[in-house]
PDB file of C-alpha atoms in Angstrom:
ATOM      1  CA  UNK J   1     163.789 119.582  38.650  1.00  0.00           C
ATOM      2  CA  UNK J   2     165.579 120.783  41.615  1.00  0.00           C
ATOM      3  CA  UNK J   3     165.102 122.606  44.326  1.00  0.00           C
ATOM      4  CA  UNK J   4     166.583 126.060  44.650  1.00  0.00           C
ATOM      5  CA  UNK J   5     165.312 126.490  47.824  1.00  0.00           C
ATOM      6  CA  UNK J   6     163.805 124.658  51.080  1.00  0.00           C
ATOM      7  CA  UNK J   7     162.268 124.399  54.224  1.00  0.00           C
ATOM      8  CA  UNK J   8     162.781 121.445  56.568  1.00  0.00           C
ATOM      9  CA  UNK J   9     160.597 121.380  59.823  1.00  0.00           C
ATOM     10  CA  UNK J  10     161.800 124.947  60.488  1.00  0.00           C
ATOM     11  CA  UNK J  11     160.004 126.557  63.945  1.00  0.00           C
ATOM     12  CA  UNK J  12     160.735 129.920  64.754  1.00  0.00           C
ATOM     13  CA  UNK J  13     159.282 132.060  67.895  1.00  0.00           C
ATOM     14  CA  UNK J  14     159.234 135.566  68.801  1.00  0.00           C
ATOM     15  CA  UNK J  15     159.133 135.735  72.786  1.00  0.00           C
ATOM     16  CA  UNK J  16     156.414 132.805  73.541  1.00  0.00           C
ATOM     17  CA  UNK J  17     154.973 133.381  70.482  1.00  0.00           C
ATOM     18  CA  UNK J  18     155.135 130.413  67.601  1.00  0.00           C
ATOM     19  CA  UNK J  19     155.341 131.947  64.299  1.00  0.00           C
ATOM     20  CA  UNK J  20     156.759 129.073  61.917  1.00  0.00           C
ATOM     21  CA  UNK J  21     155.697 125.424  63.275  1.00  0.00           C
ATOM     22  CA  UNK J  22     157.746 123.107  61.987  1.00  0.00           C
ATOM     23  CA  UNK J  23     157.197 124.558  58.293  1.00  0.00           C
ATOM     24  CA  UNK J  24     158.344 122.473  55.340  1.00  0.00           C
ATOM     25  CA  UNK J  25     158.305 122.769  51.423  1.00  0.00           C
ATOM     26  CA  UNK J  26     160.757 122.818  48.408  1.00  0.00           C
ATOM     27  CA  UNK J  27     160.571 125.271  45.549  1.00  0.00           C
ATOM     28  CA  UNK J  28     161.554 124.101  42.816  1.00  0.00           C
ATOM     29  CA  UNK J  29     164.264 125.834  40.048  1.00  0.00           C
ATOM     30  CA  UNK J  30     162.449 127.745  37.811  1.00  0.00           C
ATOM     31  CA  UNK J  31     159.049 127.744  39.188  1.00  0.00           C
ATOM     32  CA  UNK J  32     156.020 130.460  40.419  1.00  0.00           C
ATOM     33  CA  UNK J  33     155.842 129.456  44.042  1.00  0.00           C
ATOM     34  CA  UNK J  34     152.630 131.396  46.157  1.00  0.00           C
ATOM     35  CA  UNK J  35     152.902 131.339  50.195  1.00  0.00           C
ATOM     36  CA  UNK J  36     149.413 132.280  50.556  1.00  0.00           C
ATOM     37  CA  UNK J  37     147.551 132.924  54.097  1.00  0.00           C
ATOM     38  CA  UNK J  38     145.730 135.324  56.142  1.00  0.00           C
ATOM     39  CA  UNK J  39     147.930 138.247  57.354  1.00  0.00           C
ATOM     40  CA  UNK J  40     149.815 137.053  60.677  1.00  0.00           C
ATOM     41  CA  UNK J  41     150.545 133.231  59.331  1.00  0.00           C
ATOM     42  CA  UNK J  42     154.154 133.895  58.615  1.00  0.00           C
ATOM     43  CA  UNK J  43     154.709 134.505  55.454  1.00  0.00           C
ATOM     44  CA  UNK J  44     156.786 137.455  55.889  1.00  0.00           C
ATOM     45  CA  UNK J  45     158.805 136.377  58.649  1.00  0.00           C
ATOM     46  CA  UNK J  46     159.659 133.265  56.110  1.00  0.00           C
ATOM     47  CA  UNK J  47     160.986 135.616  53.814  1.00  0.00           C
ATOM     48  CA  UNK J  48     163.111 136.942  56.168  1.00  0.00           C
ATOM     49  CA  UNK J  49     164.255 133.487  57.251  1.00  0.00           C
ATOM     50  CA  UNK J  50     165.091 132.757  53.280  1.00  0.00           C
ATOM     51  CA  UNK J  51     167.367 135.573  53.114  1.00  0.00           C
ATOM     52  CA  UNK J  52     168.673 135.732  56.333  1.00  0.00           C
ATOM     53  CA  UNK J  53     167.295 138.852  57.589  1.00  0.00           C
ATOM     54  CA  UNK J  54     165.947 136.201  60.604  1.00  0.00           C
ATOM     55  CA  UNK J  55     167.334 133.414  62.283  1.00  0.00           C
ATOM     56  CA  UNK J  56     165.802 129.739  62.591  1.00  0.00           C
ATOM     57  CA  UNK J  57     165.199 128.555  66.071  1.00  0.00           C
ATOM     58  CA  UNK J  58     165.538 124.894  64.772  1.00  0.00           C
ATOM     59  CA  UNK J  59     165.260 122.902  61.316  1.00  0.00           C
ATOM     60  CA  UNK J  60     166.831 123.315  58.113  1.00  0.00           C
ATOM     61  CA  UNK J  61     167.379 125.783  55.595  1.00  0.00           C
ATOM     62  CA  UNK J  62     168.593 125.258  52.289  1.00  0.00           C
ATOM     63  CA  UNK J  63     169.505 127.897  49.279  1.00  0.00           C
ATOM     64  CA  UNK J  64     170.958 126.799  46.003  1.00  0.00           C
ATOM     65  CA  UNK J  65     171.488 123.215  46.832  1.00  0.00           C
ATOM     66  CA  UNK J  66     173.371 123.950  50.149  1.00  0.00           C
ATOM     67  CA  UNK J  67     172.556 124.923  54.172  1.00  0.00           C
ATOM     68  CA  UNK J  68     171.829 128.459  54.235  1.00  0.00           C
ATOM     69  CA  UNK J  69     174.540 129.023  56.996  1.00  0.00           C
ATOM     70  CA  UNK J  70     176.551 128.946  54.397  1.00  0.00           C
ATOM     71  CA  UNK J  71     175.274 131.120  51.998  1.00  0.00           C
ATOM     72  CA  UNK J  72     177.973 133.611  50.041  1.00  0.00           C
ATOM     73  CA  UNK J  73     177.426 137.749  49.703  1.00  0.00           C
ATOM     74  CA  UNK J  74     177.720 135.830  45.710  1.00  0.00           C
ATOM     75  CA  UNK J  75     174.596 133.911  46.225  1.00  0.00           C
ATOM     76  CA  UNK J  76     172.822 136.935  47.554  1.00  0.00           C
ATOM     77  CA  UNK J  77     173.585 138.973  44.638  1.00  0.00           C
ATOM     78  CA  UNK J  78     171.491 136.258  42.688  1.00  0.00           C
ATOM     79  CA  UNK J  79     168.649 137.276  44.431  1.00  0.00           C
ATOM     80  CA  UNK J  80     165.983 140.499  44.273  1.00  0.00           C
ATOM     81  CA  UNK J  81     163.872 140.952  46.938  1.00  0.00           C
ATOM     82  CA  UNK J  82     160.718 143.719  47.230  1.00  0.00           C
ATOM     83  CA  UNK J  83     159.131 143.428  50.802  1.00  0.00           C
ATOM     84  CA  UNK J  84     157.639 145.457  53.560  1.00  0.00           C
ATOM     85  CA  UNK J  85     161.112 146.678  54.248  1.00  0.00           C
ATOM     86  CA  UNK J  86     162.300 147.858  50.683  1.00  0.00           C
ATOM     87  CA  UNK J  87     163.537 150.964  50.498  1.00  0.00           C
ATOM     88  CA  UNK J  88     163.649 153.637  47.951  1.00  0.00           C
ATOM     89  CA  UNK J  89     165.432 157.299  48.464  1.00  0.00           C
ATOM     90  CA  UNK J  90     162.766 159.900  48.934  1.00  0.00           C
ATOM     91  CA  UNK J  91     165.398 162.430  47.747  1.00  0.00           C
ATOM     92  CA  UNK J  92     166.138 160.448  44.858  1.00  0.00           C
ATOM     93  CA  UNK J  93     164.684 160.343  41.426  1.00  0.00           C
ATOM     94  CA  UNK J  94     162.978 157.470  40.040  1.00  0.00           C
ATOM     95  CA  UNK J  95     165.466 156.621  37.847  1.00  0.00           C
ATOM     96  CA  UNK J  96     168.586 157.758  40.364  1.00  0.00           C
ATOM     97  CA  UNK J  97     167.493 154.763  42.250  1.00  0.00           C
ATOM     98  CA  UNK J  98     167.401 152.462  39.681  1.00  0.00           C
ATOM     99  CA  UNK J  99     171.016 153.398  38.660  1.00  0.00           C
ATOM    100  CA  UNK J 100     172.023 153.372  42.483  1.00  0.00           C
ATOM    101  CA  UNK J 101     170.756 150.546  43.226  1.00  0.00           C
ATOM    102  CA  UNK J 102     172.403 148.692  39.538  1.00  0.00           C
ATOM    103  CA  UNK J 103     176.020 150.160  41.237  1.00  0.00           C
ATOM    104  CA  UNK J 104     175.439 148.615  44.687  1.00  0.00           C
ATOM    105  CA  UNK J 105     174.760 145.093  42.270  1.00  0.00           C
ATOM    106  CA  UNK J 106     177.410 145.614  39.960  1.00  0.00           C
ATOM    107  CA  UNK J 107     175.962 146.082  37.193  1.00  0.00           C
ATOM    108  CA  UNK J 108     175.491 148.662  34.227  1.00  0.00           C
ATOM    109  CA  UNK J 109     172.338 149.629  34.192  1.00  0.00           C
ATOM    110  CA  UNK J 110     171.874 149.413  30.532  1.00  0.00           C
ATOM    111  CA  UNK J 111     168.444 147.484  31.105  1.00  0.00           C
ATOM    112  CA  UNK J 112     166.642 150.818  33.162  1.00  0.00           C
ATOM    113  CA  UNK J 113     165.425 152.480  29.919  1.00  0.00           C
ATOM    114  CA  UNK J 114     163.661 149.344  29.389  1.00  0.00           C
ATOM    115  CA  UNK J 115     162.833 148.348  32.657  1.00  0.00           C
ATOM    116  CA  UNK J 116     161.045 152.175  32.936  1.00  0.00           C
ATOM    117  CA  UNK J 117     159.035 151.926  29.674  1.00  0.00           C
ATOM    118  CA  UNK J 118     157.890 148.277  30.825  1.00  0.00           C
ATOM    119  CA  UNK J 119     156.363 149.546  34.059  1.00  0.00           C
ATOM    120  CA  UNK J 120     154.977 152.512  32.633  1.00  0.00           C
ATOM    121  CA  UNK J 121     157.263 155.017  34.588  1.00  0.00           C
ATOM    122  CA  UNK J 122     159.967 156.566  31.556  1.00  0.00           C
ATOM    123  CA  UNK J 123     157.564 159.777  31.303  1.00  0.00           C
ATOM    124  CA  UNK J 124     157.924 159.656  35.037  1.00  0.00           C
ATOM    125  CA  UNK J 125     161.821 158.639  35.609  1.00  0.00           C
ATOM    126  CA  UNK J 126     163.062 162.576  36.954  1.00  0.00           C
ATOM    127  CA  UNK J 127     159.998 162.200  39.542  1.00  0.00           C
ATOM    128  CA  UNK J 128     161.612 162.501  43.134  1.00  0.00           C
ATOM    129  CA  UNK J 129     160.725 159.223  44.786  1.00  0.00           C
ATOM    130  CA  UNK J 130     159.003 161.771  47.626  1.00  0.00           C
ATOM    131  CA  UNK J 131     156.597 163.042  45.204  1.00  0.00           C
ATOM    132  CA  UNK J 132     155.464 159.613  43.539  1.00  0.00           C
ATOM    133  CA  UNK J 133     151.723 158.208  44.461  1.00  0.00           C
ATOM    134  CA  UNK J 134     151.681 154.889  46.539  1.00  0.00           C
ATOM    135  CA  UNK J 135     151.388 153.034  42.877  1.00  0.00           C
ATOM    136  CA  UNK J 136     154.545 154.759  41.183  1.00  0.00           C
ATOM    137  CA  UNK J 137     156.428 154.413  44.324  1.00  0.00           C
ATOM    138  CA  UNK J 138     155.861 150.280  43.994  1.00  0.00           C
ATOM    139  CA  UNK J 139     156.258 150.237  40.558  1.00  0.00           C
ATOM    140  CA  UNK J 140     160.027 151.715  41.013  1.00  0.00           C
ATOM    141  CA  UNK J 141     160.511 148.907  43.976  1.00  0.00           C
ATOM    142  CA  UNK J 142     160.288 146.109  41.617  1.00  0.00           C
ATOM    143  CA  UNK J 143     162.636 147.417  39.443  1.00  0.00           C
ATOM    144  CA  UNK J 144     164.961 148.279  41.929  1.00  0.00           C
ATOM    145  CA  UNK J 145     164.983 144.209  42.924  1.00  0.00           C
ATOM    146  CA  UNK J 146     165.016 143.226  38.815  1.00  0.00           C
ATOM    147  CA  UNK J 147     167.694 145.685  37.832  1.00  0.00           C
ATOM    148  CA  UNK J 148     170.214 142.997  37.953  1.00  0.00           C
ATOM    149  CA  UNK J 149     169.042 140.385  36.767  1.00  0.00           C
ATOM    150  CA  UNK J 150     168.301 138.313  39.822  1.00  0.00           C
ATOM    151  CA  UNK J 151     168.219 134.201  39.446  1.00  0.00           C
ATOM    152  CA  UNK J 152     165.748 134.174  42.488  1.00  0.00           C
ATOM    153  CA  UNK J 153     163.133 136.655  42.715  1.00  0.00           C
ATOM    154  CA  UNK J 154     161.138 137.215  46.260  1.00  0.00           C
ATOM    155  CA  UNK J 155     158.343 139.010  46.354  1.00  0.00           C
ATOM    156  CA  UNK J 156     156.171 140.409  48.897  1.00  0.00           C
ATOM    157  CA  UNK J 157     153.037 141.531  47.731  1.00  0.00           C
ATOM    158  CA  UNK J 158     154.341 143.148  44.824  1.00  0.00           C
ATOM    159  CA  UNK J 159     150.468 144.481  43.362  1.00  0.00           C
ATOM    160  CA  UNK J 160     149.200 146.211  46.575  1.00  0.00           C
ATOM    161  CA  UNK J 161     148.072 149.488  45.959  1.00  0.00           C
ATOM    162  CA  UNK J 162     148.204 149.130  41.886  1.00  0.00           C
ATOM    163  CA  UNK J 163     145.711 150.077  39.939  1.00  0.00           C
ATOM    164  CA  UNK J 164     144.123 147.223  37.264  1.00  0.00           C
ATOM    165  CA  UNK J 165     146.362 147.799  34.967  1.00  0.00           C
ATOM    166  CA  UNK J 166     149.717 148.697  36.064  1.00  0.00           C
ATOM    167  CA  UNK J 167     148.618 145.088  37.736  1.00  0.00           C
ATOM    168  CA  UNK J 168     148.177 143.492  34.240  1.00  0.00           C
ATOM    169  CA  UNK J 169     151.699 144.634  33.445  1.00  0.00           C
ATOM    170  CA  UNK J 170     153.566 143.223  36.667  1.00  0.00           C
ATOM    171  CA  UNK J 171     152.062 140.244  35.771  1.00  0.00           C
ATOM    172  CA  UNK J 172     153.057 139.864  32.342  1.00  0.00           C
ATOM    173  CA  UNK J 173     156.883 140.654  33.114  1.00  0.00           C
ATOM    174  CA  UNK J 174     156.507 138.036  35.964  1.00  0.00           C
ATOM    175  CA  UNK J 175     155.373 135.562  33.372  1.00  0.00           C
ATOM    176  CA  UNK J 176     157.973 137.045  31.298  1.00  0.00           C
ATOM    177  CA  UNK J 177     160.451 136.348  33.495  1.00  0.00           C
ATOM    178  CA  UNK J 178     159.612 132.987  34.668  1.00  0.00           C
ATOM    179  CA  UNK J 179     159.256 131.359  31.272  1.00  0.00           C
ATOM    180  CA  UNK J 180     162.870 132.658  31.277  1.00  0.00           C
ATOM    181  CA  UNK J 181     164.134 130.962  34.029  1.00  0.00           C
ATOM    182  CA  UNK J 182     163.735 133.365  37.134  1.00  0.00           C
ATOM    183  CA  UNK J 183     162.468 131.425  40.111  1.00  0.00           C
ATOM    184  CA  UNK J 184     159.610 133.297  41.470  1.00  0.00           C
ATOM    185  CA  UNK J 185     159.010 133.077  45.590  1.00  0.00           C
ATOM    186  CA  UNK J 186     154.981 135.099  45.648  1.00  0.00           C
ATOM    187  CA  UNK J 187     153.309 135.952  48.798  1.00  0.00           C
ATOM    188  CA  UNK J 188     149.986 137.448  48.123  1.00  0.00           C
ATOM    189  CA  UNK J 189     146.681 138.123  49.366  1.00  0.00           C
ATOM    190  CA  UNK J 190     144.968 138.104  45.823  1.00  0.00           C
ATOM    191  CA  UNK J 191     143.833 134.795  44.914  1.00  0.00           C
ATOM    192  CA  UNK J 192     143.168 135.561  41.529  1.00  0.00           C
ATOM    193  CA  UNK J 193     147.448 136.462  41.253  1.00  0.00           C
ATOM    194  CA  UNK J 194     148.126 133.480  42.540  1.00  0.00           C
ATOM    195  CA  UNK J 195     145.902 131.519  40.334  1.00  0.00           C
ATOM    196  CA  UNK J 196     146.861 133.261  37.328  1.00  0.00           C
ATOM    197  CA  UNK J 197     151.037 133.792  38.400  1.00  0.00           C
ATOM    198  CA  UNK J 198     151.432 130.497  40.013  1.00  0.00           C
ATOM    199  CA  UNK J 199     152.709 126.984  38.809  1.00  0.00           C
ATOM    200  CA  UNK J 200     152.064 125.675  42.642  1.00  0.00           C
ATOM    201  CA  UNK J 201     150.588 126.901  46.005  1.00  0.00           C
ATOM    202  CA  UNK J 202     151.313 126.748  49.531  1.00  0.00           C
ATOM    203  CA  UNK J 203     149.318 127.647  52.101  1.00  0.00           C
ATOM    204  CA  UNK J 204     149.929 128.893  55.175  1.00  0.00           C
ATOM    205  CA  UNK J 205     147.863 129.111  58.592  1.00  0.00           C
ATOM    206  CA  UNK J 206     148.971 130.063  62.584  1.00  0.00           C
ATOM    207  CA  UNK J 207     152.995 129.094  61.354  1.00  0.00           C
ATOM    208  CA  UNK J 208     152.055 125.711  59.142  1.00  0.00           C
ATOM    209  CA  UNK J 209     151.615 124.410  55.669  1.00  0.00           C
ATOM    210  CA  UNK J 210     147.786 123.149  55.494  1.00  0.00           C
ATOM    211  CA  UNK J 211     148.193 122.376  51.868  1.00  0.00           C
ATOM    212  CA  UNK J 212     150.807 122.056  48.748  1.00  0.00           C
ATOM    213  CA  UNK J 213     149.500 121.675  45.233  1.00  0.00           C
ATOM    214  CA  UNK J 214     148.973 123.428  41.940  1.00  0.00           C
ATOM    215  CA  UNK J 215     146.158 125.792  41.642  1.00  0.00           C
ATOM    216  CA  UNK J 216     144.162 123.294  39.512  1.00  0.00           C
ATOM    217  CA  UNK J 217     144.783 120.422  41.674  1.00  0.00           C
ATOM    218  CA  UNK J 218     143.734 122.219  44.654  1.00  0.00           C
ATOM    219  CA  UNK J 219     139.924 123.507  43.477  1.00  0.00           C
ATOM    220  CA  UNK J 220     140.000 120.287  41.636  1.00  0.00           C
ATOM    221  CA  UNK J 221     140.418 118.611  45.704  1.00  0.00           C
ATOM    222  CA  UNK J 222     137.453 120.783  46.953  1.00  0.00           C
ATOM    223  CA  UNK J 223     134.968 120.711  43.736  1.00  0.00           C
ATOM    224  CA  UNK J 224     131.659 119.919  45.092  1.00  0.00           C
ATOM    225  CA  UNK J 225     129.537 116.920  42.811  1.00  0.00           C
ATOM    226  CA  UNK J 226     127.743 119.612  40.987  1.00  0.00           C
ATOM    227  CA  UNK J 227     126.588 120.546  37.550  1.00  0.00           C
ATOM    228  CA  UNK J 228     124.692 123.273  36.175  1.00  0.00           C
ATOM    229  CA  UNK J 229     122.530 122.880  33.149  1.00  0.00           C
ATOM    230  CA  UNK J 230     121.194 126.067  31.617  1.00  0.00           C
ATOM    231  CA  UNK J 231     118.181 124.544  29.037  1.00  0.00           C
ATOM    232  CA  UNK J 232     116.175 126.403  27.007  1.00  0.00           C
ATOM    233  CA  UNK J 233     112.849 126.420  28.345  1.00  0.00           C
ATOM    234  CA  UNK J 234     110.089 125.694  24.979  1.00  0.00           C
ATOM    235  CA  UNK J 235     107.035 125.114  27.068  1.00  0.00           C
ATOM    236  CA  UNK J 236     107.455 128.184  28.946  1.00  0.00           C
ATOM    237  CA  UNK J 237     108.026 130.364  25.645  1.00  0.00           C
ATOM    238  CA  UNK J 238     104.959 128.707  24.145  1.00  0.00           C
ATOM    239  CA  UNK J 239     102.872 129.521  27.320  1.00  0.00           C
ATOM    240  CA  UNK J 240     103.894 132.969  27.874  1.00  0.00           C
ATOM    241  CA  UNK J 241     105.195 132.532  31.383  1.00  0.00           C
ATOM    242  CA  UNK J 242     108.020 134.408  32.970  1.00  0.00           C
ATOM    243  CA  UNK J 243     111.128 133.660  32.247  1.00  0.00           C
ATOM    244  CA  UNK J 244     113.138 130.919  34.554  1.00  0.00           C
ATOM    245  CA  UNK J 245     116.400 132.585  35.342  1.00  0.00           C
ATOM    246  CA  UNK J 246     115.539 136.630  35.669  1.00  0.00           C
ATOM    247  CA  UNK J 247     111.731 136.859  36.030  1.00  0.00           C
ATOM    248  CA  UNK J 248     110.859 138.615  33.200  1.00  0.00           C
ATOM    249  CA  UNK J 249     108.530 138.178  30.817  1.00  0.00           C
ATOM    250  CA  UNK J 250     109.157 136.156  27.696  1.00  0.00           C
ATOM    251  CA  UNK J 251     109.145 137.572  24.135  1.00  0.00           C
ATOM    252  CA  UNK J 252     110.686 136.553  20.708  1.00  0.00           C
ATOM    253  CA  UNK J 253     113.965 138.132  21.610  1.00  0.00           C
ATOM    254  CA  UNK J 254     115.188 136.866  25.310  1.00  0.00           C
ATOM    255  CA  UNK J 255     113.336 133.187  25.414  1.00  0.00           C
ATOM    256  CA  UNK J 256     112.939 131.482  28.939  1.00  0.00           C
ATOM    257  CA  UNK J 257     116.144 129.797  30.185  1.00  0.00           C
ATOM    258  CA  UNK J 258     115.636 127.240  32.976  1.00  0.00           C
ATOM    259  CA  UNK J 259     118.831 126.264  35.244  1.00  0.00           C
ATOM    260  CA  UNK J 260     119.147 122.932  36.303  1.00  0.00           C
ATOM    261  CA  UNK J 261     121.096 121.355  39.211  1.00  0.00           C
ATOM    262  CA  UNK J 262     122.458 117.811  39.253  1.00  0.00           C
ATOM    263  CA  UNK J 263     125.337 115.900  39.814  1.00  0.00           C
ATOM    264  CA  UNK J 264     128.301 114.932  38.028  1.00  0.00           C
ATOM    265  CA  UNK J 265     127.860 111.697  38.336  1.00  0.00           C
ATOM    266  CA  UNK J 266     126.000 108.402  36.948  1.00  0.00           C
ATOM    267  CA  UNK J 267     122.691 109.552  38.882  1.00  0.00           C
ATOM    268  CA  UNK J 268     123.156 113.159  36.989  1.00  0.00           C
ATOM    269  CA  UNK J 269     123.995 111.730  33.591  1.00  0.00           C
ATOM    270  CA  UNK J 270     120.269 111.002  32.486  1.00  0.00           C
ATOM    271  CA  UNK J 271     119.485 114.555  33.296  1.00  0.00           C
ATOM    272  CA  UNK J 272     122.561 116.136  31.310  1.00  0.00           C
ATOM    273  CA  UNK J 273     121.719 113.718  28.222  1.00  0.00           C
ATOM    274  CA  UNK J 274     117.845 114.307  28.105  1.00  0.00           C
ATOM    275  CA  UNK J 275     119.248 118.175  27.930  1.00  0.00           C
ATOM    276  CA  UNK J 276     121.515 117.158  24.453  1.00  0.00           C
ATOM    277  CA  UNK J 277     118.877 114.800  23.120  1.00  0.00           C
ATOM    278  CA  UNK J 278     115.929 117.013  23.017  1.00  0.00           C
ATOM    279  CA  UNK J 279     118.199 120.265  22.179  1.00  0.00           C
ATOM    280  CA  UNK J 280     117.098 122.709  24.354  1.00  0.00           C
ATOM    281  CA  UNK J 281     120.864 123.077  26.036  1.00  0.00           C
ATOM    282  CA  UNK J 282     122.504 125.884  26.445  1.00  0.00           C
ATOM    283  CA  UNK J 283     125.596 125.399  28.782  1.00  0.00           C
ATOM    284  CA  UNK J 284     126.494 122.728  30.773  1.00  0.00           C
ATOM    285  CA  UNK J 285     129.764 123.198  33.636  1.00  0.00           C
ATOM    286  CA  UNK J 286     130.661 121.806  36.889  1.00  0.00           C
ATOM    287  CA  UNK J 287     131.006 123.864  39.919  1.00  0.00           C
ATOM    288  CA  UNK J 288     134.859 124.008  41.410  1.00  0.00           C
ATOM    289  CA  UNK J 289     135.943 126.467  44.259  1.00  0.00           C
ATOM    290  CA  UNK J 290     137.815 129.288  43.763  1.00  0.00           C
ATOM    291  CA  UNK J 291     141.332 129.733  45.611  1.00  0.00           C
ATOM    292  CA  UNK J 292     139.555 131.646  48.533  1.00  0.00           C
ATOM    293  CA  UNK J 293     137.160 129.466  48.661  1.00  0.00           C
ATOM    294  CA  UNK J 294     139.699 126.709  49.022  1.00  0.00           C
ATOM    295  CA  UNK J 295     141.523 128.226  51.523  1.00  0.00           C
ATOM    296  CA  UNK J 296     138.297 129.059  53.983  1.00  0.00           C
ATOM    297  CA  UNK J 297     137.415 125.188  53.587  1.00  0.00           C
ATOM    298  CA  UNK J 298     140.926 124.501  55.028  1.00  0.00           C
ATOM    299  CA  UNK J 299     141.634 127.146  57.408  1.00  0.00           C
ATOM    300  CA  UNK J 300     138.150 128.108  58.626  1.00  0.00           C
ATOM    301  CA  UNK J 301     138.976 131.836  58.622  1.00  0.00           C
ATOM    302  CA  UNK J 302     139.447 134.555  55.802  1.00  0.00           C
ATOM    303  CA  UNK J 303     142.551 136.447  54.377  1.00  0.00           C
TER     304      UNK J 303
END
């Protein structure tokens, strides 16, 4: 693979502020790439830096193989952006931005019927921008950057303020897309988007990259040497007493369940194999951190 975009010890400060300390990573053609952190780490700003809404104070930038200094309006027009600065036109239906925004790209427009039905907004397409709810309103934003087509997609947050299942449906264009070949740049502060979205992670904290891994490989880093057995437990049926896990009494229809704790290791194996032998298991599964989880072990603060 190669990378279609990158970041080489790149520092950038507003004032005597440091926003971007020597930052450095590589996306990779055709990937999911989350820039994950806390709000204030830079994530926006290195969106801005990535198409040139900002300038580097030092380092390198690179965008489709080259030094982003010399970036073409062309390459630009093979990127969609949605970010805190998208705009729509209040005055403007729905769909009269869509179309708008396909002339300013060159292109026809003949994908907006689609792109509407997709994100749940066709019934909704003569709806003047000013009068859409805070959902609708990013809804239309996406497909004002996906209208043409883009090669590179940046996106900002694109779920905020969605409910669970206009949510579902960004995400399963964004899949969509990427099996297809889009690159996908995600910042986000929902873990569970980024674990779901994203082929591999970054994390940002105070302006630098604390970690770089898939999903996977990252909880896999930070999974503590713990197992949970869940057995069921005979003599406490047979004796009547209350039942391990919730407290309540035992009867013929919810028998006791007992929850066991060991480690995944040689000194836990006896434990997990007396639990098969004598077949009073019920689950067995290890115990990884989720993505937040993750993140507070390495940055000591939450999103």
């Amino acid at each position: 693979m190669t990378a279609l975009l990158s970041m080489e010890d790149v520092c950038l400060s507003f004032k005597d502020k440091r926003v971007l300390d020597h930052l450095t990573f590589r996306v990779m053609r055709g990937e999911c790439f989350g820039f994950l952190g806390p709000s204030g780490a830079g994530k926006t700003t290195t969106i801005k830096l990535l198409t040139r809404q900002l300038v580097k104070d030092t380092g390198r930038i690179a965008l489709f193989g080259r030094p982003i200094e010399h970036a073409t309006s062309a390459d630009y027009e093979r990127i969609g952006i949605l970010s805190d600065t998208s705009a729509l036109y209040e005055r403007m239906t729905i769909e009269e931005n869509l179309r708008f925004y396909a002339k300013i790209r060159g292109v026809t427009g003949n994908n907006i019927p689609t792109l509407l039905e997709r994100m749940n907004l066709a019934r909704d397409r003569r709806t003047l921008i000013k009068n859409c709810s805070k959902g609708m309103r990013q809804r239309a934003a996406i497909l004002a950057a996906l209208v043409h087509g883009p090669e590179l997609l940046f996106l900002d947050e694109p779920t905020s303020g969605l409910d669970p299942a206009a949510r579902a449906e960004v995400h399963k264009m964004l899949r969509e897309l990427n099996e297809a070949g889009t690159t996908v740049f995600l910042t986000t502060h929902d873990m569970a988007e980024a674990d779901e979205l994203c082929d591999r992670i970054g994390i940002l904290n105070d302006g630098r990259l604390i970690a770089d891994d898939a999903p996977a490989a990252l909880k896999l880093r930070f999974a503590r040497n713990e197992v949970i057995v869940r057995v069921r437990d005979d003599a406490a049926v047979a004796g009547g007493s209350p039942n391990a896990t919730t407290g309540a009494s035992t009867n013929a229809s919810a028998p006791a369940v007992r929850t066991i704790r060991t480690t995944k290791d040689a000194a836990g194996a006896p434990v997990i194999l007396r639990a098969l032998q004598d077949g009073t298991c019920l689950s067995i599964h290890s115990v990884e951190p989720n993505l937040e989880e993750v993140f507070l072990e390495l940055a000591g603060r939450e999103f």
